[in-house]
Short mmCIF file of C-alpha atoms in Angstrom, two decimals:
data_model
loop_
_atom_site.label_atom_id
_atom_site.label_comp_id
_atom_site.label_asym_id
_atom_site.label_seq_id
_atom_site.Cartn_x
_atom_site.Cartn_y
_atom_site.Cartn_z
CA MET T 29 37.19 28.22 92.61
CA ASP T 30 39.17 30.74 90.48
CA LEU T 31 36.95 31.97 87.70
CA VAL T 32 39.84 32.30 85.19
CA SER T 33 40.54 28.54 85.52
CA ASN T 34 36.92 27.64 84.91
CA CYS T 35 36.66 29.52 81.54
CA LYS T 36 36.59 27.43 78.23
CA VAL T 37 35.79 28.32 74.82
CA SER T 38 35.35 25.67 72.05
CA GLY T 39 37.50 26.34 69.02
CA ALA T 40 39.86 28.83 70.72
CA THR T 41 43.00 28.15 72.72
CA ASP T 42 42.56 29.09 76.43
CA LEU T 43 46.04 29.80 77.51
CA ALA T 44 44.82 30.88 80.93
CA SER T 45 44.33 27.14 81.86
CA ASN T 46 48.01 26.40 81.27
CA GLY T 47 50.39 26.09 84.19
CA GLN T 48 53.12 28.65 84.59
CA GLY T 49 56.46 27.57 83.40
CA ALA T 50 59.35 27.16 85.69
CA SER T 51 62.10 29.63 85.41
CA ASP T 52 65.73 28.81 84.44
CA CYS T 53 68.65 30.57 82.84
CA SER T 54 67.94 28.93 79.48
CA ASN T 55 65.18 31.45 78.80
CA VAL T 56 67.54 34.36 78.27
CA LYS T 57 70.00 34.44 75.39
CA VAL T 58 72.86 36.88 75.48
CA GLU T 59 73.89 39.42 72.76
CA GLY T 60 75.36 37.68 69.80
CA GLU T 61 73.71 34.36 70.18
CA SER T 62 71.18 33.59 67.53
CA ILE T 63 68.00 31.52 67.88
CA ASP T 64 68.34 28.11 66.58
CA PRO T 65 67.33 28.27 62.87
CA TYR T 66 66.33 24.65 62.93
CA ARG T 67 63.50 25.36 65.41
CA SER T 68 60.55 26.36 63.21
CA ASP T 69 58.57 27.41 66.31
CA ALA T 70 61.18 29.81 67.48
CA MET T 71 60.48 33.51 66.52
CA VAL T 72 61.18 37.08 67.59
CA ARG T 73 57.89 39.03 68.01
CA CYS T 74 58.56 42.17 69.96
CA PRO T 75 56.33 45.20 70.43
CA CYS T 76 59.08 47.43 69.07
CA GLY T 77 58.22 45.79 65.70
CA SER T 78 61.64 44.51 64.89
CA SER T 79 62.51 40.83 64.42
CA SER T 80 66.18 41.40 64.90
CA GLU T 81 68.21 38.83 66.90
CA THR T 82 71.28 40.94 67.21
CA GLU T 83 70.67 41.84 70.96
CA SER T 84 69.77 40.07 74.08
CA VAL T 85 66.34 38.47 73.92
CA ILE T 86 64.16 36.68 76.52
CA LYS T 87 61.65 33.87 75.87
CA CYS T 88 58.01 33.68 76.97
CA GLN T 89 57.56 31.24 79.71
CA ASP T 90 54.19 29.94 78.55
CA PRO T 91 54.87 26.27 77.44
CA SER T 92 52.74 26.65 74.38
CA CYS T 93 54.30 30.01 73.32
CA HIS T 94 57.67 30.08 71.50
CA VAL T 95 58.12 33.91 71.33
CA TRP T 96 61.34 35.64 72.05
CA GLN T 97 61.45 39.48 72.69
CA HIS T 98 64.24 42.14 73.23
CA MET T 99 65.14 42.52 76.75
CA SER T 100 65.62 46.19 76.29
CA CYS T 101 62.10 46.47 75.09
CA VAL T 102 60.17 44.47 77.58
CA VAL T 103 62.42 44.25 80.77
CA PHE T 104 62.70 47.31 82.98
CA PRO T 105 64.81 46.74 86.10
CA GLU T 106 64.18 49.19 88.91
CA LYS T 107 67.88 49.28 89.82
CA PRO T 108 70.96 48.76 87.72
CA GLY T 109 72.18 45.17 87.90
CA GLU T 110 68.89 43.78 89.00
CA GLU T 111 68.22 40.19 87.99
CA ASP T 112 66.12 39.23 85.12
CA PRO T 113 62.34 38.34 85.87
CA GLU T 114 61.96 34.71 86.86
CA ASN T 115 58.51 34.31 85.18
CA PHE T 116 58.40 36.34 82.05
CA TYR T 117 55.31 36.22 79.75
CA CYS T 118 54.86 38.02 76.37
CA GLU T 119 51.94 40.44 76.01
CA LEU T 120 49.55 38.08 74.34
CA CYS T 121 50.11 35.43 76.93
CA ARG T 122 49.58 38.01 79.63
CA LEU T 123 46.43 39.21 77.94
CA SER T 124 44.99 35.57 77.60
CA ARG T 125 45.22 35.49 81.49
CA ALA T 126 43.95 39.05 82.09
CA ASP T 127 40.34 38.77 81.10
CA PRO T 128 38.17 35.74 82.17
CA PHE T 129 35.17 36.84 80.08
CA TRP T 130 36.79 36.91 76.55
CA VAL T 131 39.12 34.59 74.85
CA SER T 132 41.43 35.68 71.92
CA VAL T 133 40.51 34.38 68.51
CA ARG T 134 42.68 36.37 66.25
CA HIS T 135 44.92 39.45 66.42
CA PRO T 136 44.48 41.88 63.55
CA LEU T 137 46.89 44.12 65.33
CA GLN T 138 49.73 42.58 67.19
CA PRO T 139 51.13 44.34 70.23
CA VAL T 140 52.83 47.66 69.28
CA LYS T 141 54.91 49.88 71.66
CA MET T 142 53.88 53.41 72.14
CA VAL T 143 56.62 56.06 71.65
CA THR T 144 57.38 59.36 73.26
CA THR T 145 56.50 62.18 71.07
CA ASN T 146 56.86 65.14 73.28
CA ILE T 147 58.69 65.93 76.63
CA PRO T 148 57.39 68.93 78.34
CA VAL T 149 60.08 71.42 79.73
CA ASP T 150 58.01 71.83 82.95
CA GLY T 151 58.67 68.35 84.13
CA THR T 152 55.22 66.98 83.59
CA ASN T 153 54.62 63.57 82.06
CA PRO T 154 55.80 63.13 78.43
CA VAL T 155 53.22 62.59 75.66
CA GLN T 156 53.20 59.08 74.16
CA SER T 157 51.35 57.99 71.00
CA VAL T 158 50.98 55.27 68.47
CA GLU T 159 49.02 55.10 65.27
CA ARG T 160 48.56 51.92 63.17
CA THR T 161 46.32 50.43 60.52
CA PHE T 162 44.87 46.84 60.79
CA GLN T 163 42.91 44.92 58.19
CA LEU T 164 39.65 43.05 58.73
CA THR T 165 38.63 40.53 56.11
CA ARG T 166 35.15 39.76 54.96
CA ALA T 167 35.42 36.60 56.95
CA ASP T 168 36.35 38.51 60.08
CA ARG T 169 33.25 40.85 59.57
CA ASP T 170 30.98 37.72 59.13
CA LEU T 171 32.47 36.40 62.38
CA LEU T 172 31.68 39.61 64.16
CA LEU T 173 28.16 39.55 63.17
CA LYS T 174 27.66 36.61 65.43
CA GLN T 175 26.54 37.48 68.93
CA GLU T 176 29.32 35.65 70.81
CA PHE T 177 32.08 37.56 68.83
CA ASP T 178 33.35 41.06 69.11
CA LEU T 179 36.51 43.10 68.31
CA GLN T 180 38.43 44.63 71.31
CA ALA T 181 41.08 47.32 71.64
CA TRP T 182 43.47 46.53 74.48
CA CYS T 183 46.45 48.16 76.12
CA MET T 184 49.01 46.88 78.62
CA LEU T 185 51.83 48.47 80.81
CA LEU T 186 54.92 46.61 79.87
CA SER T 187 56.48 47.00 83.32
CA ASP T 188 53.27 46.37 85.27
CA GLU T 189 53.99 44.71 88.63
CA VAL T 190 50.53 43.04 88.04
CA SER T 191 51.26 41.05 84.94
CA PHE T 192 47.86 39.77 83.99
CA ARG T 193 45.73 42.77 83.45
CA MET T 194 44.85 45.58 81.00
CA HIS T 195 46.32 48.95 81.81
CA TRP T 196 45.80 52.18 79.84
CA PRO T 197 47.99 55.28 80.14
CA GLN T 198 46.97 58.39 81.93
CA HIS T 199 44.84 60.70 79.94
CA ALA T 200 44.26 58.05 77.34
CA ASP T 201 42.86 59.25 73.99
CA LEU T 202 41.81 56.32 71.94
CA GLN T 203 40.43 56.84 68.38
CA VAL T 204 39.28 54.23 65.74
CA ASN T 205 38.68 55.60 62.28
CA GLY T 206 38.49 59.05 63.63
CA SER T 207 35.87 58.22 66.27
CA VAL T 208 36.76 58.82 69.93
CA VAL T 209 36.40 55.61 72.07
CA ARG T 210 36.24 55.64 75.78
CA ALA T 211 39.22 53.61 77.10
CA ILE T 212 38.99 53.81 80.79
CA ASN T 213 36.32 54.26 83.48
CA ARG T 214 38.58 56.18 85.89
CA PRO T 215 39.68 59.87 85.89
CA GLY T 216 42.37 60.34 83.22
CA SER T 217 44.86 61.60 85.82
CA GLN T 218 44.31 58.81 88.39
CA LEU T 219 46.86 56.05 88.49
CA LEU T 220 45.48 52.43 88.44
CA GLY T 221 46.27 50.80 91.91
CA ALA T 222 47.65 47.37 92.56
CA ASN T 223 44.06 45.94 93.09
CA GLY T 224 42.53 47.64 90.02
CA ARG T 225 42.29 46.75 86.38
CA ASP T 226 41.15 48.44 83.21
CA ASP T 227 38.96 47.02 80.66
CA GLY T 228 39.31 46.70 76.80
CA PRO T 229 36.66 48.60 75.04
CA ILE T 230 34.67 46.92 72.22
CA ILE T 231 35.18 48.60 69.03
CA THR T 232 33.15 46.46 66.65
CA PHE T 233 30.79 49.28 65.68
CA PHE T 234 33.66 51.62 64.82
CA VAL T 235 35.28 49.39 62.10
CA LYS T 236 34.75 48.26 58.48
CA ASP T 237 35.84 45.76 55.97
CA GLY T 238 39.37 46.31 54.79
CA ILE T 239 41.76 48.78 56.37
CA ASN T 240 41.02 50.45 59.62
CA LYS T 241 43.15 53.05 61.61
CA ILE T 242 43.51 53.06 65.35
CA SER T 243 45.59 55.72 67.45
CA LEU T 244 46.25 56.11 71.06
CA THR T 245 47.76 59.09 73.00
CA GLY T 246 48.54 59.41 76.60
CA CYS T 247 50.47 61.59 78.98
CA ASP T 248 52.59 59.09 80.99
CA ALA T 249 56.28 58.31 81.76
CA ARG T 250 55.70 54.56 81.66
CA ILE T 251 55.81 52.36 78.59
CA PHE T 252 52.77 50.80 77.16
CA CYS T 253 51.67 48.68 74.24
CA LEU T 254 48.49 48.69 72.18
CA GLY T 255 46.67 45.86 70.24
CA VAL T 256 43.41 44.73 68.74
CA ARG T 257 41.96 41.24 68.88
CA ILE T 258 38.81 39.41 67.84
CA VAL T 259 37.41 37.80 70.93
CA LYS T 260 34.76 35.21 71.76
CA LYS T 261 32.77 35.13 74.94
CA ALA T 262 34.00 32.74 77.48
CA GLN T 263 31.66 29.93 78.59
CA CYS T 264 32.30 30.31 82.30
CA SER T 265 31.12 27.85 85.05
CA THR T 266 31.05 29.09 88.75
CA GLY T 267 30.59 25.61 90.13
CA SER T 268 33.31 23.74 92.03
#
């Protein structure tokens, strides 16, 4: 029995248990078309940080998710003219399926895209980085004092062929409030294989009430996004 499908957490939505939506041409809107303003559940939430609807967008296929994203930010065809993905999921829906041991409760930092800050002249991988602040309320901190809750930093390769996994850039340097946090358990220069997956480090002990700062730097030509979530331990059953 698949471990993911058996994980349930009371009081939290387990998106991993939902079926995958069928693909059709209605999940892509071309440039110039606006999202129906009478649909209160429709929204643009893109890792680029812009909510603009002035370019082509694509909708997450999860039936409980109503998020649209800019195609230029999240779809990376290997060849010009290649068809759009048949099954597209936003980062948060991918994340909910990526880790059978934790379930998302809240996202103090929504997915944010890393940007290239330096392109070496010697042809080596460019340097990418992102730095953001996120806020933890007193209620968040009280929740994190409970044994079954924690705060997790996570990262995802936007163009990953393995959709439902965490994936950190090469030579990842993660810092929370100035403290270095180990992001990966593999050599920094080693690529993550098709059968491998990275973890999301727990950063509960590095944060405080109020405003916190997180930064990530990596040397990688691929495009990644970073986020922070409050998680609860999944109650997993291994029986059939």
